[in-house]
Tab-separated table of C-alpha atoms in Angstrom:
chain	number	residue	atom	x	y	z
A	1	ASP	CA	-102.750	-58.240	-42.786
A	2	ALA	CA	-105.336	-60.392	-44.451
A	3	LYS	CA	-105.975	-59.136	-47.939
A	4	THR	CA	-108.381	-60.111	-50.687
A	5	THR	CA	-108.053	-58.741	-54.193
A	6	GLN	CA	-110.539	-58.873	-57.055
A	7	PRO	CA	-110.641	-56.967	-60.351
A	8	ASN	CA	-112.858	-53.891	-60.107
A	9	SER	CA	-114.879	-54.836	-63.159
A	10	MET	CA	-115.243	-57.472	-65.853
A	11	GLU	CA	-117.319	-57.797	-68.966
A	12	SER	CA	-118.825	-60.856	-70.578
A	13	ASN	CA	-121.044	-61.713	-73.508
A	14	GLU	CA	-124.370	-63.338	-72.867
A	15	GLU	CA	-124.350	-67.155	-72.931
A	16	GLU	CA	-120.571	-67.310	-72.633
A	17	PRO	CA	-118.680	-68.582	-69.573
A	18	VAL	CA	-117.301	-66.092	-67.077
A	19	HIS	CA	-114.322	-66.648	-64.803
A	20	LEU	CA	-114.152	-64.259	-61.852
A	21	PRO	CA	-110.794	-64.404	-60.049
A	22	CYS	CA	-109.985	-63.727	-56.416
A	23	ASN	CA	-106.619	-63.661	-54.668
A	24	HIS	CA	-106.442	-64.405	-50.953
A	25	SER	CA	-102.775	-65.119	-50.350
A	26	THR	CA	-102.943	-64.985	-46.527
A	27	ILE	CA	-105.727	-67.526	-46.158
A	28	SER	CA	-105.242	-70.316	-43.606
A	29	GLY	CA	-106.046	-73.973	-44.037
A	30	THR	CA	-109.367	-73.771	-42.207
A	31	ASP	CA	-110.789	-70.582	-43.759
A	32	TYR	CA	-113.794	-71.206	-45.967
A	33	ILE	CA	-114.097	-69.137	-49.140
A	34	HIS	CA	-117.532	-67.689	-49.811
A	35	TRP	CA	-118.918	-65.901	-52.868
A	36	TYR	CA	-121.923	-63.595	-52.842
A	37	ARG	CA	-123.407	-61.323	-55.453
A	38	GLN	CA	-125.504	-58.225	-55.172
A	39	LEU	CA	-127.929	-56.919	-57.731
A	40	PRO	CA	-128.991	-53.270	-57.628
A	41	SER	CA	-131.454	-52.451	-54.840
A	42	GLN	CA	-131.208	-55.934	-53.315
A	43	GLY	CA	-129.371	-57.577	-50.456
A	44	PRO	CA	-126.378	-59.799	-51.207
A	45	GLU	CA	-127.235	-63.271	-52.461
A	46	TYR	CA	-125.246	-66.386	-51.627
A	47	VAL	CA	-123.611	-67.994	-54.661
A	48	ILE	CA	-121.279	-70.734	-53.480
A	49	HIS	CA	-118.632	-71.617	-50.883
A	50	GLY	CA	-115.874	-74.151	-50.396
A	51	LEU	CA	-112.798	-75.096	-48.401
A	52	THR	CA	-110.297	-77.081	-50.406
A	53	SER	CA	-111.773	-78.901	-53.340
A	54	ASN	CA	-113.756	-77.564	-56.260
A	55	VAL	CA	-117.461	-77.108	-55.666
A	56	ASN	CA	-120.468	-77.033	-57.973
A	57	ASN	CA	-124.054	-75.993	-57.475
A	58	ARG	CA	-126.931	-74.931	-59.698
A	59	MET	CA	-125.688	-71.358	-59.880
A	60	ALA	CA	-121.958	-71.691	-60.384
A	61	SER	CA	-118.722	-73.575	-59.854
A	62	LEU	CA	-115.907	-72.648	-57.519
A	63	ALA	CA	-112.362	-73.616	-58.423
A	64	ILE	CA	-109.913	-73.354	-55.534
A	65	ALA	CA	-106.189	-73.397	-56.242
A	66	GLU	CA	-104.213	-76.213	-54.688
A	67	ASP	CA	-102.315	-73.778	-52.442
A	68	ARG	CA	-105.657	-72.027	-51.669
A	69	LYS	CA	-104.144	-68.617	-52.321
A	70	SER	CA	-106.637	-67.948	-55.082
A	71	SER	CA	-110.042	-69.054	-56.259
A	72	THR	CA	-112.186	-68.571	-59.337
A	73	LEU	CA	-115.940	-68.321	-59.560
A	74	ILE	CA	-117.205	-69.785	-62.811
A	75	LEU	CA	-120.564	-68.886	-64.311
A	76	HIS	CA	-120.997	-71.432	-67.072
A	77	ARG	CA	-123.363	-69.430	-69.279
A	78	ALA	CA	-123.778	-65.797	-68.326
A	79	THR	CA	-127.205	-64.243	-68.656
A	80	LEU	CA	-128.252	-60.621	-68.367
A	81	ARG	CA	-129.580	-61.451	-64.900
A	82	ASP	CA	-126.052	-62.328	-63.783
A	83	ALA	CA	-124.975	-58.695	-64.060
A	84	ALA	CA	-124.120	-57.824	-60.459
A	85	VAL	CA	-121.278	-57.082	-58.059
A	86	TYR	CA	-119.566	-60.325	-57.056
A	87	TYR	CA	-117.863	-60.518	-53.680
A	88	CYS	CA	-115.223	-63.066	-52.705
A	89	ILE	CA	-115.078	-63.480	-48.915
A	90	PRO	CA	-112.445	-65.684	-47.299
A	91	LEU	CA	-113.496	-66.162	-43.711
A	92	TYR	CA	-110.216	-65.010	-42.162
A	93	ASN	CA	-111.733	-64.268	-38.772
A	94	PHE	CA	-114.263	-66.170	-36.741
A	95	ASN	CA	-117.740	-65.270	-37.949
A	96	LYS	CA	-116.547	-62.039	-39.564
A	97	PHE	CA	-117.805	-61.938	-43.124
A	98	TYR	CA	-115.975	-58.867	-44.425
A	99	PHE	CA	-116.956	-57.651	-47.885
A	100	GLY	CA	-114.226	-56.199	-50.081
A	101	SER	CA	-114.899	-53.943	-53.036
A	102	GLY	CA	-115.910	-56.859	-55.287
A	103	THR	CA	-116.020	-57.234	-59.068
A	104	LYS	CA	-118.757	-55.533	-61.049
A	105	LEU	CA	-119.782	-57.897	-63.837
A	106	ASN	CA	-121.352	-56.431	-66.936
A	107	VAL	CA	-123.053	-58.868	-69.324
A	108	LYS	CA	-123.524	-57.746	-72.907
A	109	PRO	CA	-126.392	-59.093	-74.979
B	1	ASP	CA	-138.443	-62.691	-52.092
B	2	THR	CA	-135.975	-63.642	-49.386
B	3	GLU	CA	-136.377	-65.780	-46.271
B	4	VAL	CA	-135.062	-62.920	-44.156
B	5	THR	CA	-137.654	-60.187	-43.814
B	6	GLN	CA	-136.695	-56.646	-42.947
B	7	THR	CA	-139.103	-53.882	-42.003
B	8	PRO	CA	-139.637	-51.144	-42.824
B	9	LYS	CA	-138.287	-51.050	-46.378
B	10	HIS	CA	-137.746	-47.301	-46.153
B	11	LEU	CA	-137.404	-45.017	-43.151
B	12	VAL	CA	-136.902	-41.278	-42.867
B	13	MET	CA	-136.051	-39.917	-39.440
B	14	GLY	CA	-134.858	-36.713	-37.894
B	15	MET	CA	-131.711	-36.465	-35.816
B	16	THR	CA	-133.676	-36.313	-32.568
B	17	ASN	CA	-135.966	-39.237	-33.347
B	18	LYS	CA	-135.839	-42.752	-31.965
B	19	LYS	CA	-136.703	-45.542	-34.359
B	20	SER	CA	-136.128	-49.262	-34.725
B	21	LEU	CA	-135.333	-51.569	-37.615
B	22	LYS	CA	-136.664	-55.098	-37.516
B	23	CYS	CA	-135.357	-58.328	-39.007
B	24	GLU	CA	-137.104	-61.689	-38.875
B	25	GLN	CA	-136.214	-65.189	-40.051
B	26	HIS	CA	-137.940	-68.515	-39.534
B	27	MET	CA	-135.210	-70.830	-40.811
B	28	GLY	CA	-134.096	-71.812	-37.316
B	29	HIS	CA	-130.817	-69.958	-37.709
B	30	ARG	CA	-129.112	-69.005	-34.462
B	31	ALA	CA	-126.558	-66.541	-35.854
B	32	MET	CA	-127.763	-63.126	-36.993
B	33	TYR	CA	-125.920	-60.138	-38.414
B	34	TRP	CA	-126.337	-56.412	-39.035
B	35	TYR	CA	-124.524	-54.693	-41.903
B	36	LYS	CA	-124.478	-51.087	-43.085
B	37	GLN	CA	-124.049	-50.254	-46.770
B	38	LYS	CA	-123.425	-46.775	-48.120
B	39	ALA	CA	-124.167	-46.035	-51.760
B	40	LYS	CA	-121.762	-47.715	-54.205
B	41	LYS	CA	-119.779	-49.257	-51.335
B	42	PRO	CA	-119.629	-52.833	-50.019
B	43	PRO	CA	-121.572	-53.847	-46.907
B	44	GLU	CA	-119.781	-53.186	-43.609
B	45	LEU	CA	-120.200	-55.565	-40.699
B	46	MET	CA	-121.710	-53.963	-37.589
B	47	PHE	CA	-122.894	-56.652	-35.160
B	48	VAL	CA	-123.105	-60.442	-34.868
B	49	TYR	CA	-125.402	-62.362	-32.534
B	50	SER	CA	-124.990	-66.030	-31.705
B	51	TYR	CA	-127.693	-67.793	-29.691
B	52	GLU	CA	-129.282	-64.429	-28.916
B	53	LYS	CA	-126.071	-63.098	-27.389
B	54	LEU	CA	-123.974	-60.313	-28.886
B	55	SER	CA	-120.702	-61.888	-29.977
B	56	ILE	CA	-119.205	-59.230	-32.253
B	57	ASN	CA	-119.482	-55.430	-32.154
B	58	GLU	CA	-117.341	-53.782	-34.814
B	59	SER	CA	-116.790	-50.620	-32.733
B	60	VAL	CA	-120.158	-49.264	-33.752
B	61	PRO	CA	-121.228	-45.945	-32.133
B	62	SER	CA	-123.645	-46.295	-29.247
B	63	ARG	CA	-126.376	-44.454	-31.128
B	64	PHE	CA	-126.910	-47.865	-32.766
B	65	SER	CA	-128.215	-50.377	-30.250
B	66	PRO	CA	-128.850	-53.959	-31.340
B	67	GLU	CA	-131.211	-56.358	-29.645
B	68	CYS	CA	-132.031	-60.030	-30.195
B	69	PRO	CA	-135.184	-60.761	-28.166
B	70	ASN	CA	-135.561	-64.306	-29.502
B	71	SER	CA	-134.034	-66.670	-32.009
B	72	SER	CA	-136.144	-65.390	-34.894
B	73	LEU	CA	-135.963	-61.675	-34.354
B	74	LEU	CA	-133.225	-59.054	-34.520
B	75	ASN	CA	-133.758	-55.358	-33.903
B	76	LEU	CA	-131.580	-52.320	-34.406
B	77	HIS	CA	-132.572	-49.364	-32.239
B	78	LEU	CA	-131.589	-45.967	-33.563
B	79	HIS	CA	-131.235	-42.773	-31.541
B	80	ALA	CA	-129.683	-39.386	-32.221
B	81	LEU	CA	-128.408	-40.384	-35.649
B	82	GLN	CA	-126.472	-38.113	-37.958
B	83	PRO	CA	-127.112	-37.491	-41.662
B	84	GLU	CA	-123.986	-39.520	-42.478
B	85	ASP	CA	-125.716	-42.565	-40.970
B	86	SER	CA	-128.041	-42.587	-43.963
B	87	ALA	CA	-127.488	-45.950	-45.643
B	88	LEU	CA	-128.982	-49.324	-46.466
B	89	TYR	CA	-129.089	-51.492	-43.345
B	90	LEU	CA	-128.903	-55.197	-44.084
B	91	CYS	CA	-129.729	-58.134	-41.863
B	92	ALA	CA	-128.437	-61.663	-42.412
B	93	SER	CA	-128.736	-65.020	-40.712
B	94	SER	CA	-126.803	-68.290	-40.746
B	95	GLN	CA	-126.989	-71.814	-39.369
B	96	ASP	CA	-123.314	-71.639	-38.486
B	97	THR	CA	-123.072	-70.383	-34.912
B	98	ARG	CA	-119.449	-71.481	-34.604
B	99	GLY	CA	-118.510	-68.914	-37.232
B	100	GLN	CA	-116.351	-71.309	-39.193
B	101	GLY	CA	-117.985	-70.487	-42.495
B	102	ARG	CA	-119.505	-73.908	-43.071
B	103	SER	CA	-122.905	-72.387	-43.875
B	104	PRO	CA	-123.850	-69.396	-46.000
B	105	LEU	CA	-125.342	-66.102	-44.946
B	106	HIS	CA	-128.933	-65.394	-45.966
B	107	PHE	CA	-129.610	-61.690	-46.434
B	108	GLY	CA	-132.732	-59.602	-46.367
B	109	ASN	CA	-133.217	-56.788	-48.868
B	110	GLY	CA	-132.516	-54.149	-46.279
B	111	THR	CA	-134.020	-50.998	-44.841
B	112	ARG	CA	-133.080	-47.811	-46.642
B	113	LEU	CA	-132.603	-45.193	-43.932
B	114	THR	CA	-132.480	-41.456	-44.507
B	115	VAL	CA	-131.538	-39.187	-41.617
B	116	THR	CA	-132.581	-35.559	-42.056
C-alpha cells in the first residue's frame, strides 16, 4: 500500500530555517511530489512541487532524495504567518490528490 | 483572496432540505475537484471532473450529487443529508487534466456546512 509519513508536529523559531520531512517509500518514478499548507479557516494553499530534482520558488525549496523515497520542504526564514498544517502529497494515483494527516508547524516569536 | 470562488461561505440546512454549493474559477482550468474536510482532519477527496466529465467518484453517497455545467463552474447538490455530513466543503481546480501532477491544485476557501 502506498504510504506517506510526516511528523505530527514541529516547532521553529521565527526567522530561522525550517526543514519539514516526508517519507514516501513506495513512490514510483513518475509520481510528482506536491506540498500544500493550510492556515486556520482557509483552504489549502499550494507551496511547491517537483519530480526528481530540487525545486525552488518564492515560498520555499523542495529537496528530493536521490532515490525519491523522501523529500524535505525547506522554509528559509520562518515567519509567524508560516504557522500552518503542511501536507506532503505524492501523486501515487492518477489525479488523486490524497491528503495525509500532515505536519502542524508552530512558529515561536 | 483566492482565484477559486465558493458560495455560500456558510450554509445551514435541515435533513430534508435540498441545497447546492457552487464553485467558480476563471483560470481556464479543465480539472475540478470536490473535497470534504471535518474539523481537525485532512481534506478527503470526493469527486474529480476532467473536461466537464466525472472521472473520479470516491464512493461518495448518492445524497451528494456533483455537476459540472461548464468549464468554469462546479456544483455540489445536497439532498437528505445527515448531521455527520456537517463539514467544510472545498473546491479546487487544476490545469492538469491528465492527472499526472504536473500542475498544482488551486483551492477555494470552502463552504462551511451545518446539517441540523
